[in-house]
Tab-separated table of C-alpha atoms in Angstrom:
chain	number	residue	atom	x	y	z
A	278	UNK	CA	87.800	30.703	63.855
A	279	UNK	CA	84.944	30.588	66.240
A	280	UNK	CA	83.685	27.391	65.309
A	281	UNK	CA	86.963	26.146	66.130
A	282	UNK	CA	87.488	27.929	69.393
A	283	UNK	CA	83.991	26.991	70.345
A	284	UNK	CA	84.717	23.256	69.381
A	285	UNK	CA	87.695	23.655	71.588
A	286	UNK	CA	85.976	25.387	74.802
A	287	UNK	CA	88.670	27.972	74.310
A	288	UNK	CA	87.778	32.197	74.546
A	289	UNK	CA	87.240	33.969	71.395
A	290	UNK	CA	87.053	37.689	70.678
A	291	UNK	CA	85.639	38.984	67.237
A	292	UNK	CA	87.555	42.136	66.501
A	293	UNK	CA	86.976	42.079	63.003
A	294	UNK	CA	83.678	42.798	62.489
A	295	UNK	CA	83.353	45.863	65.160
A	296	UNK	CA	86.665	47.137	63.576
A	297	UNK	CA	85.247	46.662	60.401
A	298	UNK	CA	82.639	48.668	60.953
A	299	UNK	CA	84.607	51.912	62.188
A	300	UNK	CA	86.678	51.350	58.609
A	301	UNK	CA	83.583	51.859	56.902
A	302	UNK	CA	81.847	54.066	59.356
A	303	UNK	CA	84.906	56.707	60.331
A	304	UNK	CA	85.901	59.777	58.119
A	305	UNK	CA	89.232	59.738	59.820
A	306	UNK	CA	91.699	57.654	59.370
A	307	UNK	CA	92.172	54.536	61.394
A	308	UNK	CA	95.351	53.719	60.982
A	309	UNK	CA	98.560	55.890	60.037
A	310	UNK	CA	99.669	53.896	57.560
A	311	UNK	CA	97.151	50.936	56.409
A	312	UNK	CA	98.436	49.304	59.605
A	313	UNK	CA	99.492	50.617	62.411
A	314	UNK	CA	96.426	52.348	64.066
A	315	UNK	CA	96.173	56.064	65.050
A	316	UNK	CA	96.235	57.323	68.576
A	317	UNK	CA	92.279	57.514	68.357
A	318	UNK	CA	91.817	53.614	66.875
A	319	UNK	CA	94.104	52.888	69.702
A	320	UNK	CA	91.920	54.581	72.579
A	321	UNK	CA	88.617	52.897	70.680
A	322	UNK	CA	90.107	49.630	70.117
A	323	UNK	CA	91.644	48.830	73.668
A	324	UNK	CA	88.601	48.732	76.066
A	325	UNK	CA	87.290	46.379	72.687
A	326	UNK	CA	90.448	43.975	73.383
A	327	UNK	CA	90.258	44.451	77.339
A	328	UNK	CA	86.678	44.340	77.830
A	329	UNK	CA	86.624	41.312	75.539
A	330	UNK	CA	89.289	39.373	76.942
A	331	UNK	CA	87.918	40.220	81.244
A	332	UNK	CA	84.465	41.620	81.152
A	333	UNK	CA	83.341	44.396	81.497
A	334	UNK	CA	85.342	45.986	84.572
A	335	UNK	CA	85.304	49.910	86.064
A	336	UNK	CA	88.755	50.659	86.934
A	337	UNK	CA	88.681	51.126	90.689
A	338	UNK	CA	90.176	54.129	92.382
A	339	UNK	CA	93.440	53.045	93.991
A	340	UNK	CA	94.622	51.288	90.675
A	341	UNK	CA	93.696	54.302	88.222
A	342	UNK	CA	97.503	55.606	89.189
A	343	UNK	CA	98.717	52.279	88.452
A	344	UNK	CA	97.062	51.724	85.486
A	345	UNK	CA	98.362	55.692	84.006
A	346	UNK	CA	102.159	54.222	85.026
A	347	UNK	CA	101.314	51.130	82.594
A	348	UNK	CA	100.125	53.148	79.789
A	349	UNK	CA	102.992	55.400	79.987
A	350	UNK	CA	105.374	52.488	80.148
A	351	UNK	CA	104.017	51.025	77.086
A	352	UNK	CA	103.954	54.358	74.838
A	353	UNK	CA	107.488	54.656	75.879
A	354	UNK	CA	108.430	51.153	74.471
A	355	UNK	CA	106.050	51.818	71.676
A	356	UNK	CA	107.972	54.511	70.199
A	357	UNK	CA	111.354	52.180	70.740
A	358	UNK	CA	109.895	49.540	69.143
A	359	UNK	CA	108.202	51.821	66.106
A	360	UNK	CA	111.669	53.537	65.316
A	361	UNK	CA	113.375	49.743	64.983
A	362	UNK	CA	110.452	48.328	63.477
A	363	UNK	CA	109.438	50.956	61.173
A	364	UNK	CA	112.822	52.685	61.137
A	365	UNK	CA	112.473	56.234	60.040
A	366	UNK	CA	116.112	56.181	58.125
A	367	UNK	CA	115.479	52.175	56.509
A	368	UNK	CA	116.828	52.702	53.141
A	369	UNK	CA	120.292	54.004	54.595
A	370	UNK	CA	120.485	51.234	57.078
A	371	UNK	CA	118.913	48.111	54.932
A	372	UNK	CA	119.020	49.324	51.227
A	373	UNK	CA	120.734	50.775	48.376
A	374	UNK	CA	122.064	53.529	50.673
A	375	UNK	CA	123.558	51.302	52.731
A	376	UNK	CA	126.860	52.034	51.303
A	377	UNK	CA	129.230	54.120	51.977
A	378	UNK	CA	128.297	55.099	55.469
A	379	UNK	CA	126.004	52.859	56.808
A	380	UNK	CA	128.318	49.880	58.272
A	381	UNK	CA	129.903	52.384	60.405
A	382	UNK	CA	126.996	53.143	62.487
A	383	UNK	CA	123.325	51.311	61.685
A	384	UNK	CA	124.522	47.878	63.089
A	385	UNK	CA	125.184	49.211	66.488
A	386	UNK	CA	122.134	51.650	66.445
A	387	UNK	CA	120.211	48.865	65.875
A	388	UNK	CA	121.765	47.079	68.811
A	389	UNK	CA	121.122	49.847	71.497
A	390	UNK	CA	117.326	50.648	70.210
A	391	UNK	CA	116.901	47.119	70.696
A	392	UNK	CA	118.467	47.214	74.410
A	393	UNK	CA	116.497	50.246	74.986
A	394	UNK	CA	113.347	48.620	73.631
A	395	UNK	CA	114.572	45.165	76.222
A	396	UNK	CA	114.902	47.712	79.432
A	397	UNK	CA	111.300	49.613	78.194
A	398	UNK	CA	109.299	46.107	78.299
A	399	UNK	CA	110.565	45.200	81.825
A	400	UNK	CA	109.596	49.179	82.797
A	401	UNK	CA	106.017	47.764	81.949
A	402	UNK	CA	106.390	44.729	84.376
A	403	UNK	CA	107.872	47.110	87.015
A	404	UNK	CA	104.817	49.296	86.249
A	405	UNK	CA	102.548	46.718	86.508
A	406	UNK	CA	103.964	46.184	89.984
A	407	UNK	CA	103.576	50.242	90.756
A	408	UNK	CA	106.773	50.768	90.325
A	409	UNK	CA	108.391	53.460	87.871
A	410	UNK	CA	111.587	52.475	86.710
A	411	UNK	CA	114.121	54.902	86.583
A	412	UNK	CA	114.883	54.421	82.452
A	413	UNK	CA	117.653	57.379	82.308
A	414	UNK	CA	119.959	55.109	84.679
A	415	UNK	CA	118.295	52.025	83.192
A	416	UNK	CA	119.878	53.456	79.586
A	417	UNK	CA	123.380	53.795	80.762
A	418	UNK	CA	124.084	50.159	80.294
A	419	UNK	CA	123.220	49.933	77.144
A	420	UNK	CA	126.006	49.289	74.517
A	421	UNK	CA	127.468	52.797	73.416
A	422	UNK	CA	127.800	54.144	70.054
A	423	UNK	CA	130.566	54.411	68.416
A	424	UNK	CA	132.169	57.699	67.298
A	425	UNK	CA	131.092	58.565	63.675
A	426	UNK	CA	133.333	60.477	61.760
A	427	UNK	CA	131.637	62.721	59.395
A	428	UNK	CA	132.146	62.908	55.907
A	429	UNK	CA	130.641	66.962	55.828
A	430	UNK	CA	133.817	69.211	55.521
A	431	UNK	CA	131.980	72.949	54.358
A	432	UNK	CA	136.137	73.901	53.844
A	433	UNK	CA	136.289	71.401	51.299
A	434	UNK	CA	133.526	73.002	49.143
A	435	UNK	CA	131.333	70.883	50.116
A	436	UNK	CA	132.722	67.877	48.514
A	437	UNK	CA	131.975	64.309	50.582
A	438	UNK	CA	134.767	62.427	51.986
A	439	UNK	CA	134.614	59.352	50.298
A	440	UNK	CA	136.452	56.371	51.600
A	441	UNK	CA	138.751	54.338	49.789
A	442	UNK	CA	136.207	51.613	50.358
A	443	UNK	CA	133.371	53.099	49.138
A	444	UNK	CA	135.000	54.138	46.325
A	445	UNK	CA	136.325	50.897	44.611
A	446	UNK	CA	132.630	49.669	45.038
């Protein structure tokens, strides 16, 4: 790859090789689960990536508030984007537990995390800007959920609620 960026005058960054390294140099883990890194790899890895990409660059006074509201912003769309892309509940809303329940309510949960994940990227522009976007207000727009109707009824002796649906499945 950098033969070809080289042959093309165009910026390359070798991550793989110091990366690499802390793989076979850390006792920790790196990542939290063979992909995604830890909050630690994270911290290591993004003055790699920034430093890389711009030089080599102290942060100066004045922007160090800035630069906390950007990191903030992006945790906060981080865990949006985690709990849609690695969503905690993702045999009930895309496998074999799908069924009986999970048309009721996954479709549109998967809707609004996504809105909420939209309104948390343009929070980092805003914040890139020094401005903190007010997400609580930003969230009421969002799509609501629909009422669920549970199926747990304790008076029924625990038994499920089954609907007529589900049941001729």
């Amino acid at each position: 790859m950098k033969d070809i960026a080289d042959q093309n005058n165009v910026h390359f960054l070798d991550v793989f090789n110091p990366t690499n390294e802390w793989y076979n140099t850390q006792e920790k883990a790196q990542t939290i689960d063979g992909s995604q890194l830890t909050e630690e790899a994270y911290a290591r890895f993004a003055p790699l990536l920034a430093d890389g990409l711009f030089g080599k660059k102290s942060i100066k006074p004045d922007m160090e508030e800035k630069r906390k509201l950007i990191h903030e912003a992006v945790q906060e769309k981080n865990w949006m984007w985690h709990n849609d892309f690695k969503i905690p509940n993702g045999v009930h809303v895309f496998g074999r537990r799908y069924s009986p329940f999970g048309q009721d309510n996954y479709p549109a949960e998967l809707k609004k995390i996504r809105e909420l994940t939209a309104i948390r990227d343009q929070a980092i522009w805003m914040a890139n800007k020094g401005i903190k976007m007010d997400l609580a207000a930003a969230d009421k727009n969002t799509s609501p959920l629909p009422k669920i109707e549970t199926n747990y009824n304790p008076e029924k002796k625990w038994e499920l609620e089954i609907p007529l649906r589900a049941r001729s499945s």
